[in-house]
Amino acid sequence: MAAAAHAEKQAIPFSEAELAFAARVAWRNEARCIGRLYWRSLLVRDRREVTTSSAMYGALCEHLELATRDGNIRPVMTLFAPAEPGRTGPLIRNRQLAGYAGYRERGSVLGDPLNCAFTEEALALGWEPPKNRSAFDLLPWILSGRDERPVLYPAPAHLIKEVSLSHPTLPWFRELGLKWYAVPVVSDMMLRVAGTEFPAAPFSGWYMGTEIGSRNLADEGRYNLLPLVAGKMGLRRDERASLWKERALVELNAAVLHSFSEAGCRIVDHHTASAEFGRFCALEEAAGRPVSARWDWIVPPLAGSATPVFHQQMCDLRLRPEFQRPTGTAD
Ligand code: ARG
């Protein structure tokens, strides 16, 4: 009985081609992603032989190089050894390979509040932050190999491309000293294929501008920059109906798109992404496949009803293979 249950959990020996196709289909199935038109182009790196944190470190550095290409960003996924019954890992503790520290300081936060808990975890493992802490300090990596304890690695800063933000017409914008990293490498999701789980399966695409301009820099629980930007724009903030938040959002998003394209970094605006999602849906339907999608994730957080996806009906079909977050859900 126990032996049979054990046998059921053994990893199926996929060929490299089967695994690559399954990974691409998991992207195609991801109900929250607006960028799925490109699912066939995903570069899948089969690194199933990797079980130690030091080998993971090297493979993650390669991932960054292959994905970034100095701004000519391409979608990449790296698969490490699958989970085995009764053993732990391999696992990447970071949400993403690039991320900024959040330091709790007397009632406020310096940096990205999303990463406060992770920052404290890194400090407890002995991470030494820069002497002069800033709002954009790159976090180290915390990796655990199979049956290993978490090990701290410095982030390879030379491989993490960042873009300083400026605005096409507002000269003061540059003085705000804002920036963001070019390549989001999601590293806390597990890939599940036919019962085999890959707890370390980092994947990356390119950004849609609103992820940075409407959420990361603007959410009250993140960098919360709308009051600052509106103030610089000379807008009065004492009346909600003056739409100062919308005006600030527009300029923040304009700065993100402008700066990335000036820096030669691939990025997509939300109007183009919505149109591409429409093409994806049409291709899928023509192939006889229903599209799984979540309206609350697909509709962009700017100009929602001015994009076609707002007017589309969507249904989360929970298709497999799939990506899963080991614990709860975040963004
Ligand atoms: N929303 C996340 C962020 O702002 C990134 C998620 C993946 N996004 C992507 N375009 N592949 O960092």
CSV table of C-alpha atoms and ligand atoms in Angstrom, one decimal:
chain,number,residue,atom,x,y,z
A,1,MET,CA,0.0,0.0,0.0
A,2,ALA,CA,2.7,2.5,1.1
A,3,ALA,CA,4.9,1.2,-1.7
A,4,ALA,CA,2.2,1.7,-4.3
A,5,ALA,CA,1.5,5.3,-3.2
A,6,HIS,CA,5.3,5.9,-3.3
A,7,ALA,CA,5.6,4.4,-6.8
A,8,GLU,CA,2.8,6.7,-8.0
A,9,LYS,CA,4.8,9.7,-7.0
A,10,GLN,CA,7.9,8.8,-8.9
A,11,ALA,CA,8.9,11.3,-11.5
A,12,ILE,CA,7.9,10.2,-15.0
A,13,PRO,CA,11.0,10.2,-17.2
A,14,PHE,CA,10.0,12.9,-19.7
A,15,SER,CA,12.2,13.4,-22.8
A,16,GLU,CA,13.6,16.8,-23.2
A,17,ALA,CA,11.2,17.6,-26.0
A,18,GLU,CA,8.2,16.5,-24.0
A,19,LEU,CA,9.2,18.6,-21.0
A,20,ALA,CA,9.8,21.7,-23.2
A,21,PHE,CA,6.4,21.3,-24.8
A,22,ALA,CA,4.7,20.8,-21.4
A,23,ALA,CA,6.3,24.0,-20.1
A,24,ARG,CA,5.1,25.9,-23.1
A,25,VAL,CA,1.6,24.6,-22.7
A,26,ALA,CA,1.7,25.5,-19.0
A,27,TRP,CA,2.3,29.1,-20.1
A,28,ARG,CA,-0.5,28.8,-22.7
A,29,ASN,CA,-2.8,27.6,-19.9
A,30,GLU,CA,-1.9,30.4,-17.5
A,31,ALA,CA,-5.2,32.2,-16.9
A,32,ARG,CA,-3.6,35.3,-15.5
A,33,CYS,CA,-1.2,36.1,-18.3
A,34,ILE,CA,-2.0,38.6,-21.1
A,35,GLY,CA,1.2,37.9,-23.0
A,36,ARG,CA,0.5,34.3,-24.1
A,37,LEU,CA,0.6,35.0,-27.9
A,38,TYR,CA,4.3,34.1,-27.6
A,39,TRP,CA,4.0,30.8,-25.8
A,40,ARG,CA,5.6,28.8,-28.6
A,41,SER,CA,8.8,30.9,-28.4
A,42,LEU,CA,9.6,30.0,-24.8
A,43,LEU,CA,13.2,28.8,-24.5
A,44,VAL,CA,13.1,25.9,-22.0
A,45,ARG,CA,16.3,24.9,-20.4
A,46,ASP,CA,16.4,21.3,-19.2
A,47,ARG,CA,18.6,21.4,-16.1
A,48,ARG,CA,17.0,18.5,-14.3
A,49,GLU,CA,20.5,17.3,-13.3
A,50,VAL,CA,20.9,20.3,-11.0
A,51,THR,CA,20.3,19.5,-7.3
A,52,THR,CA,22.8,21.7,-5.4
A,53,SER,CA,22.4,25.4,-4.6
A,54,SER,CA,25.8,26.2,-6.1
A,55,ALA,CA,24.9,24.6,-9.4
A,56,MET,CA,21.5,26.5,-9.3
A,57,TYR,CA,23.4,29.8,-8.8
A,58,GLY,CA,25.4,29.2,-12.0
A,59,ALA,CA,22.3,28.2,-14.0
A,60,LEU,CA,20.4,31.2,-12.8
A,61,CYS,CA,23.1,33.5,-13.9
A,62,GLU,CA,23.0,31.9,-17.3
A,63,HIS,CA,19.2,32.3,-17.3
A,64,LEU,CA,19.6,36.1,-16.7
A,65,GLU,CA,22.1,36.4,-19.6
A,66,LEU,CA,19.9,34.3,-22.1
A,67,ALA,CA,16.8,36.2,-21.1
A,68,THR,CA,18.2,39.8,-21.0
A,69,ARG,CA,20.4,40.0,-24.1
A,70,ASP,CA,21.1,43.6,-23.3
A,71,GLY,CA,17.4,44.6,-23.7
A,72,ASN,CA,16.4,42.3,-26.5
A,73,ILE,CA,14.5,40.3,-24.0
A,74,ARG,CA,13.3,36.7,-24.8
A,75,PRO,CA,11.1,34.4,-22.7
A,76,VAL,CA,13.1,31.7,-20.9
A,77,MET,CA,12.3,29.0,-18.4
A,78,THR,CA,14.9,26.9,-16.4
A,79,LEU,CA,13.8,23.6,-14.9
A,80,PHE,CA,15.8,22.1,-12.0
A,81,ALA,CA,15.5,18.7,-10.5
A,82,PRO,CA,11.9,17.6,-9.8
A,83,ALA,CA,10.6,17.0,-6.3
A,84,GLU,CA,11.1,13.6,-4.9
A,85,PRO,CA,9.0,12.0,-2.2
A,86,GLY,CA,10.4,12.5,1.3
A,87,ARG,CA,13.0,15.0,0.2
A,88,THR,CA,13.0,18.8,0.0
A,89,GLY,CA,13.8,21.2,-2.7
A,90,PRO,CA,15.4,22.3,-4.9
A,91,LEU,CA,13.9,25.7,-4.1
A,92,ILE,CA,14.4,29.4,-4.8
A,93,ARG,CA,13.1,31.5,-1.8
A,94,ASN,CA,13.0,34.8,-3.8
A,95,ARG,CA,9.8,35.8,-5.5
A,96,GLN,CA,11.8,36.9,-8.5
A,97,LEU,CA,15.5,36.9,-9.3
A,98,ALA,CA,15.6,40.7,-9.3
A,99,GLY,CA,13.9,42.5,-6.5
A,100,TYR,CA,14.5,45.5,-4.2
A,101,ALA,CA,14.9,45.3,-0.4
A,102,GLY,CA,12.2,46.7,1.9
A,103,TYR,CA,13.6,48.0,5.2
A,104,ARG,CA,11.0,48.6,7.9
A,105,GLU,CA,12.0,51.9,9.7
A,106,ARG,CA,9.9,53.4,12.5
A,107,GLY,CA,6.5,53.1,11.0
A,108,SER,CA,7.5,53.5,7.4
A,109,VAL,CA,9.4,51.4,4.8
A,110,LEU,CA,12.5,52.3,2.7
A,111,GLY,CA,12.3,50.4,-0.6
A,112,ASP,CA,9.7,47.9,-1.7
A,113,PRO,CA,7.3,46.9,1.1
A,114,LEU,CA,6.5,43.7,-0.8
A,115,ASN,CA,9.9,42.4,0.2
A,116,CYS,CA,10.1,43.4,3.9
A,117,ALA,CA,9.7,39.8,5.1
A,118,PHE,CA,12.2,38.4,2.6
A,119,THR,CA,14.7,41.2,3.4
A,120,GLU,CA,14.5,40.3,7.1
A,121,GLU,CA,15.0,36.6,6.2
A,122,ALA,CA,18.1,37.6,4.2
A,123,LEU,CA,19.4,39.7,7.1
A,124,ALA,CA,18.9,36.8,9.5
A,125,LEU,CA,21.0,34.6,7.2
A,126,GLY,CA,23.8,37.2,7.3
A,127,TRP,CA,23.1,39.4,4.3
A,128,GLU,CA,25.0,42.7,4.5
A,129,PRO,CA,23.0,45.5,2.8
A,130,PRO,CA,24.9,48.4,1.3
A,131,LYS,CA,26.3,50.9,3.8
A,132,ASN,CA,24.0,53.6,2.5
A,133,ARG,CA,20.7,51.9,2.2
A,134,SER,CA,18.5,53.1,-0.7
A,135,ALA,CA,15.0,52.4,-2.0
A,136,PHE,CA,16.5,50.3,-4.8
A,137,ASP,CA,18.9,47.8,-3.2
A,138,LEU,CA,19.0,44.5,-5.1
A,139,LEU,CA,18.2,41.6,-2.8
A,140,PRO,CA,20.5,38.6,-2.6
A,141,TRP,CA,19.3,35.1,-3.6
A,142,ILE,CA,18.3,32.5,-1.0
A,143,LEU,CA,18.6,29.0,-2.7
A,144,SER,CA,18.3,25.6,-1.3
A,145,GLY,CA,19.4,22.5,-3.1
A,146,ARG,CA,17.8,19.1,-2.6
A,147,ASP,CA,17.7,18.3,1.1
A,148,GLU,CA,19.9,21.4,1.7
A,149,ARG,CA,19.4,24.3,4.1
A,150,PRO,CA,18.9,27.8,2.5
A,151,VAL,CA,22.1,29.3,1.3
A,152,LEU,CA,22.6,33.1,0.7
A,153,TYR,CA,24.2,34.2,-2.6
A,154,PRO,CA,24.9,37.8,-3.7
A,155,ALA,CA,22.8,38.9,-6.6
A,156,PRO,CA,24.9,39.1,-9.7
A,157,ALA,CA,24.4,42.8,-10.2
A,158,HIS,CA,26.2,42.9,-13.5
A,159,LEU,CA,23.7,40.6,-15.0
A,160,ILE,CA,20.6,42.5,-13.7
A,161,LYS,CA,19.8,45.2,-16.2
A,162,GLU,CA,18.1,48.3,-14.7
A,163,VAL,CA,16.4,51.2,-16.4
A,164,SER,CA,16.5,54.7,-14.8
A,165,LEU,CA,13.2,56.5,-15.3
A,166,SER,CA,12.8,59.8,-17.1
A,167,HIS,CA,9.7,61.4,-18.7
A,168,PRO,CA,9.4,62.4,-22.4
A,169,THR,CA,8.2,66.0,-21.5
A,170,LEU,CA,8.5,66.5,-17.7
A,171,PRO,CA,12.2,67.3,-17.0
A,172,TRP,CA,11.9,67.1,-13.2
A,173,PHE,CA,10.9,63.4,-13.4
A,174,ARG,CA,14.5,62.2,-13.7
A,175,GLU,CA,15.4,63.9,-10.4
A,176,LEU,CA,13.0,61.6,-8.6
A,177,GLY,CA,15.8,59.0,-9.0
A,178,LEU,CA,13.4,56.1,-9.8
A,179,LYS,CA,14.4,53.0,-11.7
A,180,TRP,CA,13.2,49.4,-12.3
A,181,TYR,CA,14.8,46.2,-13.5
A,182,ALA,CA,14.3,45.1,-17.0
A,183,VAL,CA,13.5,41.4,-16.7
A,184,PRO,CA,11.0,39.9,-14.3
A,185,VAL,CA,12.1,36.3,-13.5
A,186,VAL,CA,9.3,34.7,-11.5
A,187,SER,CA,11.0,32.2,-9.3
A,188,ASP,CA,8.5,31.2,-6.6
A,189,MET,CA,6.1,29.1,-8.8
A,190,MET,CA,6.1,25.4,-9.2
A,191,LEU,CA,5.5,23.7,-12.6
A,192,ARG,CA,3.4,20.6,-12.4
A,193,VAL,CA,3.4,18.2,-15.3
A,194,ALA,CA,1.4,15.0,-15.2
A,195,GLY,CA,1.9,14.6,-11.4
A,196,THR,CA,5.6,15.5,-11.5
A,197,GLU,CA,6.4,18.7,-9.6
A,198,PHE,CA,9.2,21.1,-10.4
A,199,PRO,CA,9.5,23.3,-7.3
A,200,ALA,CA,12.2,25.4,-8.9
A,201,ALA,CA,11.1,26.4,-12.4
A,202,PRO,CA,12.0,30.1,-12.8
A,203,PHE,CA,10.6,31.8,-15.9
A,204,SER,CA,10.7,35.2,-17.4
A,205,GLY,CA,9.2,37.3,-20.2
A,206,TRP,CA,9.3,41.0,-20.8
A,207,TYR,CA,7.3,43.6,-18.8
A,208,MET,CA,4.0,45.2,-19.7
A,209,GLY,CA,4.5,48.8,-18.7
A,210,THR,CA,1.5,49.0,-16.3
A,211,GLU,CA,3.0,46.3,-14.1
A,212,ILE,CA,5.6,48.8,-13.1
A,213,GLY,CA,3.8,52.1,-13.7
A,214,SER,CA,0.4,51.3,-12.2
A,215,ARG,CA,1.3,48.7,-9.6
A,216,ASN,CA,4.9,48.4,-8.5
A,217,LEU,CA,5.5,52.1,-8.2
A,218,ALA,CA,1.9,53.3,-7.6
A,219,ASP,CA,0.1,50.8,-5.3
A,220,GLU,CA,-0.3,52.1,-1.8
A,221,GLY,CA,1.2,48.9,-0.5
A,222,ARG,CA,4.3,49.2,-2.8
A,223,TYR,CA,6.2,52.4,-3.7
A,224,ASN,CA,3.0,54.5,-3.3
A,225,LEU,CA,4.4,57.3,-5.6
A,226,LEU,CA,1.1,58.9,-6.8
A,227,PRO,CA,1.0,61.7,-4.1
A,228,LEU,CA,4.7,62.6,-4.9
A,229,VAL,CA,4.2,62.6,-8.7
A,230,ALA,CA,0.9,64.6,-8.4
A,231,GLY,CA,2.6,67.1,-6.1
A,232,LYS,CA,5.4,67.6,-8.6
A,233,MET,CA,2.8,68.1,-11.4
A,234,GLY,CA,1.3,70.9,-9.3
A,235,LEU,CA,-2.1,69.1,-8.9
A,236,ARG,CA,-4.3,69.7,-5.9
A,237,ARG,CA,-4.8,66.6,-3.9
A,238,ASP,CA,-7.6,67.7,-1.7
A,239,GLU,CA,-10.4,66.8,-4.1
A,240,ARG,CA,-10.8,63.2,-5.3
A,241,ALA,CA,-12.9,64.2,-8.2
A,242,SER,CA,-10.1,66.3,-9.6
A,243,LEU,CA,-8.7,62.9,-10.8
A,244,TRP,CA,-5.2,63.7,-9.6
A,245,LYS,CA,-4.5,60.0,-9.2
A,246,GLU,CA,-5.4,59.2,-12.8
A,247,ARG,CA,-3.2,62.1,-14.0
A,248,ALA,CA,-0.3,61.0,-12.0
A,249,LEU,CA,-0.8,57.4,-13.1
A,250,VAL,CA,-0.7,58.4,-16.8
A,251,GLU,CA,2.6,60.3,-16.4
A,252,LEU,CA,4.2,57.5,-14.4
A,253,ASN,CA,3.2,55.0,-17.0
A,254,ALA,CA,4.4,57.3,-19.8
A,255,ALA,CA,7.8,57.5,-18.1
A,256,VAL,CA,8.1,53.8,-17.8
A,257,LEU,CA,7.4,53.1,-21.5
A,258,HIS,CA,9.5,56.0,-22.6
A,259,SER,CA,12.5,55.0,-20.5
A,260,PHE,CA,12.5,51.4,-21.4
A,261,SER,CA,12.3,52.1,-25.1
A,262,GLU,CA,15.1,54.8,-24.8
A,263,ALA,CA,17.2,52.2,-23.0
A,264,GLY,CA,16.6,49.7,-25.8
A,265,CYS,CA,14.7,47.3,-23.5
A,266,ARG,CA,11.8,45.4,-24.8
A,267,ILE,CA,8.5,46.3,-23.1
A,268,VAL,CA,4.9,46.2,-24.2
A,269,ASP,CA,2.2,48.9,-23.6
A,270,HIS,CA,-1.2,47.7,-22.4
A,271,HIS,CA,-3.0,48.5,-25.6
A,272,THR,CA,-0.7,46.4,-27.7
A,273,ALA,CA,-0.7,43.6,-25.2
A,274,SER,CA,-4.6,43.6,-25.2
A,275,ALA,CA,-4.6,43.4,-29.0
A,276,GLU,CA,-2.1,40.6,-28.9
A,277,PHE,CA,-4.2,38.7,-26.4
A,278,GLY,CA,-7.1,39.0,-28.8
A,279,ARG,CA,-5.0,37.4,-31.5
A,280,PHE,CA,-4.0,34.7,-29.1
A,281,CYS,CA,-7.7,33.9,-28.3
A,282,ALA,CA,-8.6,33.9,-32.0
A,283,LEU,CA,-5.7,31.4,-32.8
A,284,GLU,CA,-6.6,29.2,-29.9
A,285,GLU,CA,-10.3,29.1,-30.8
A,286,ALA,CA,-9.3,28.3,-34.4
A,287,ALA,CA,-7.3,25.4,-33.1
A,288,GLY,CA,-10.3,24.1,-31.2
A,289,ARG,CA,-9.0,25.0,-27.8
A,290,PRO,CA,-11.0,27.0,-25.3
A,291,VAL,CA,-9.1,29.9,-23.7
A,292,SER,CA,-8.7,30.0,-19.9
A,293,ALA,CA,-8.5,33.5,-18.6
A,294,ARG,CA,-9.1,35.6,-15.5
A,295,TRP,CA,-10.8,38.9,-16.1
A,296,ASP,CA,-9.4,40.4,-12.9
A,297,TRP,CA,-5.8,39.7,-14.0
A,298,ILE,CA,-6.1,40.3,-17.8
A,299,VAL,CA,-7.7,43.7,-17.8
A,300,PRO,CA,-4.8,46.2,-17.4
A,301,PRO,CA,-4.7,48.6,-14.4
A,302,LEU,CA,-4.9,51.7,-16.6
A,303,ALA,CA,-7.5,52.6,-19.3
A,304,GLY,CA,-9.2,49.2,-18.6
A,305,SER,CA,-12.4,49.9,-20.6
A,306,ALA,CA,-10.4,51.5,-23.4
A,307,THR,CA,-8.8,48.1,-24.1
A,308,PRO,CA,-10.7,45.3,-25.9
A,309,VAL,CA,-10.2,42.8,-23.1
A,310,PHE,CA,-12.5,44.7,-20.8
A,311,HIS,CA,-15.4,43.8,-23.0
A,312,GLN,CA,-14.6,40.1,-23.3
A,313,GLN,CA,-16.1,37.3,-21.2
A,314,MET,CA,-13.5,35.1,-19.5
A,315,CYS,CA,-13.5,31.9,-17.6
A,316,ASP,CA,-10.7,30.2,-15.6
A,317,LEU,CA,-10.7,26.6,-16.8
A,318,ARG,CA,-7.9,25.5,-14.5
A,319,LEU,CA,-6.2,23.7,-17.4
A,320,ARG,CA,-3.1,21.5,-16.9
A,321,PRO,CA,-0.1,21.4,-17.0
A,322,GLU,CA,0.0,24.4,-14.8
A,323,PHE,CA,2.1,26.7,-12.6
A,324,GLN,CA,1.3,26.8,-8.9
A,325,ARG,CA,2.5,28.9,-6.1
A,326,PRO,CA,3.6,26.7,-3.3
A,327,THR,CA,2.1,29.0,-0.7
A,328,GLY,CA,-1.1,31.1,-1.3
A,329,THR,CA,-1.2,33.7,-4.1
A,330,ALA,CA,0.5,37.0,-4.6
A,331,ASP,CA,1.0,39.0,-7.8
B,1,ARG,N1,3.9,41.6,-12.1
B,1,ARG,C1,5.3,41.2,-11.7
B,1,ARG,C2,6.2,42.4,-11.5
B,1,ARG,O1,5.7,43.5,-11.7
B,1,ARG,C3,5.9,40.4,-12.8
B,1,ARG,C4,5.1,39.2,-13.3
B,1,ARG,C5,5.5,38.6,-14.6
B,1,ARG,N2,5.3,39.6,-15.7
B,1,ARG,C6,5.7,39.5,-16.9
B,1,ARG,N3,5.6,40.5,-17.7
B,1,ARG,N4,6.3,38.3,-17.4
B,1,ARG,O2,7.3,42.3,-11.2
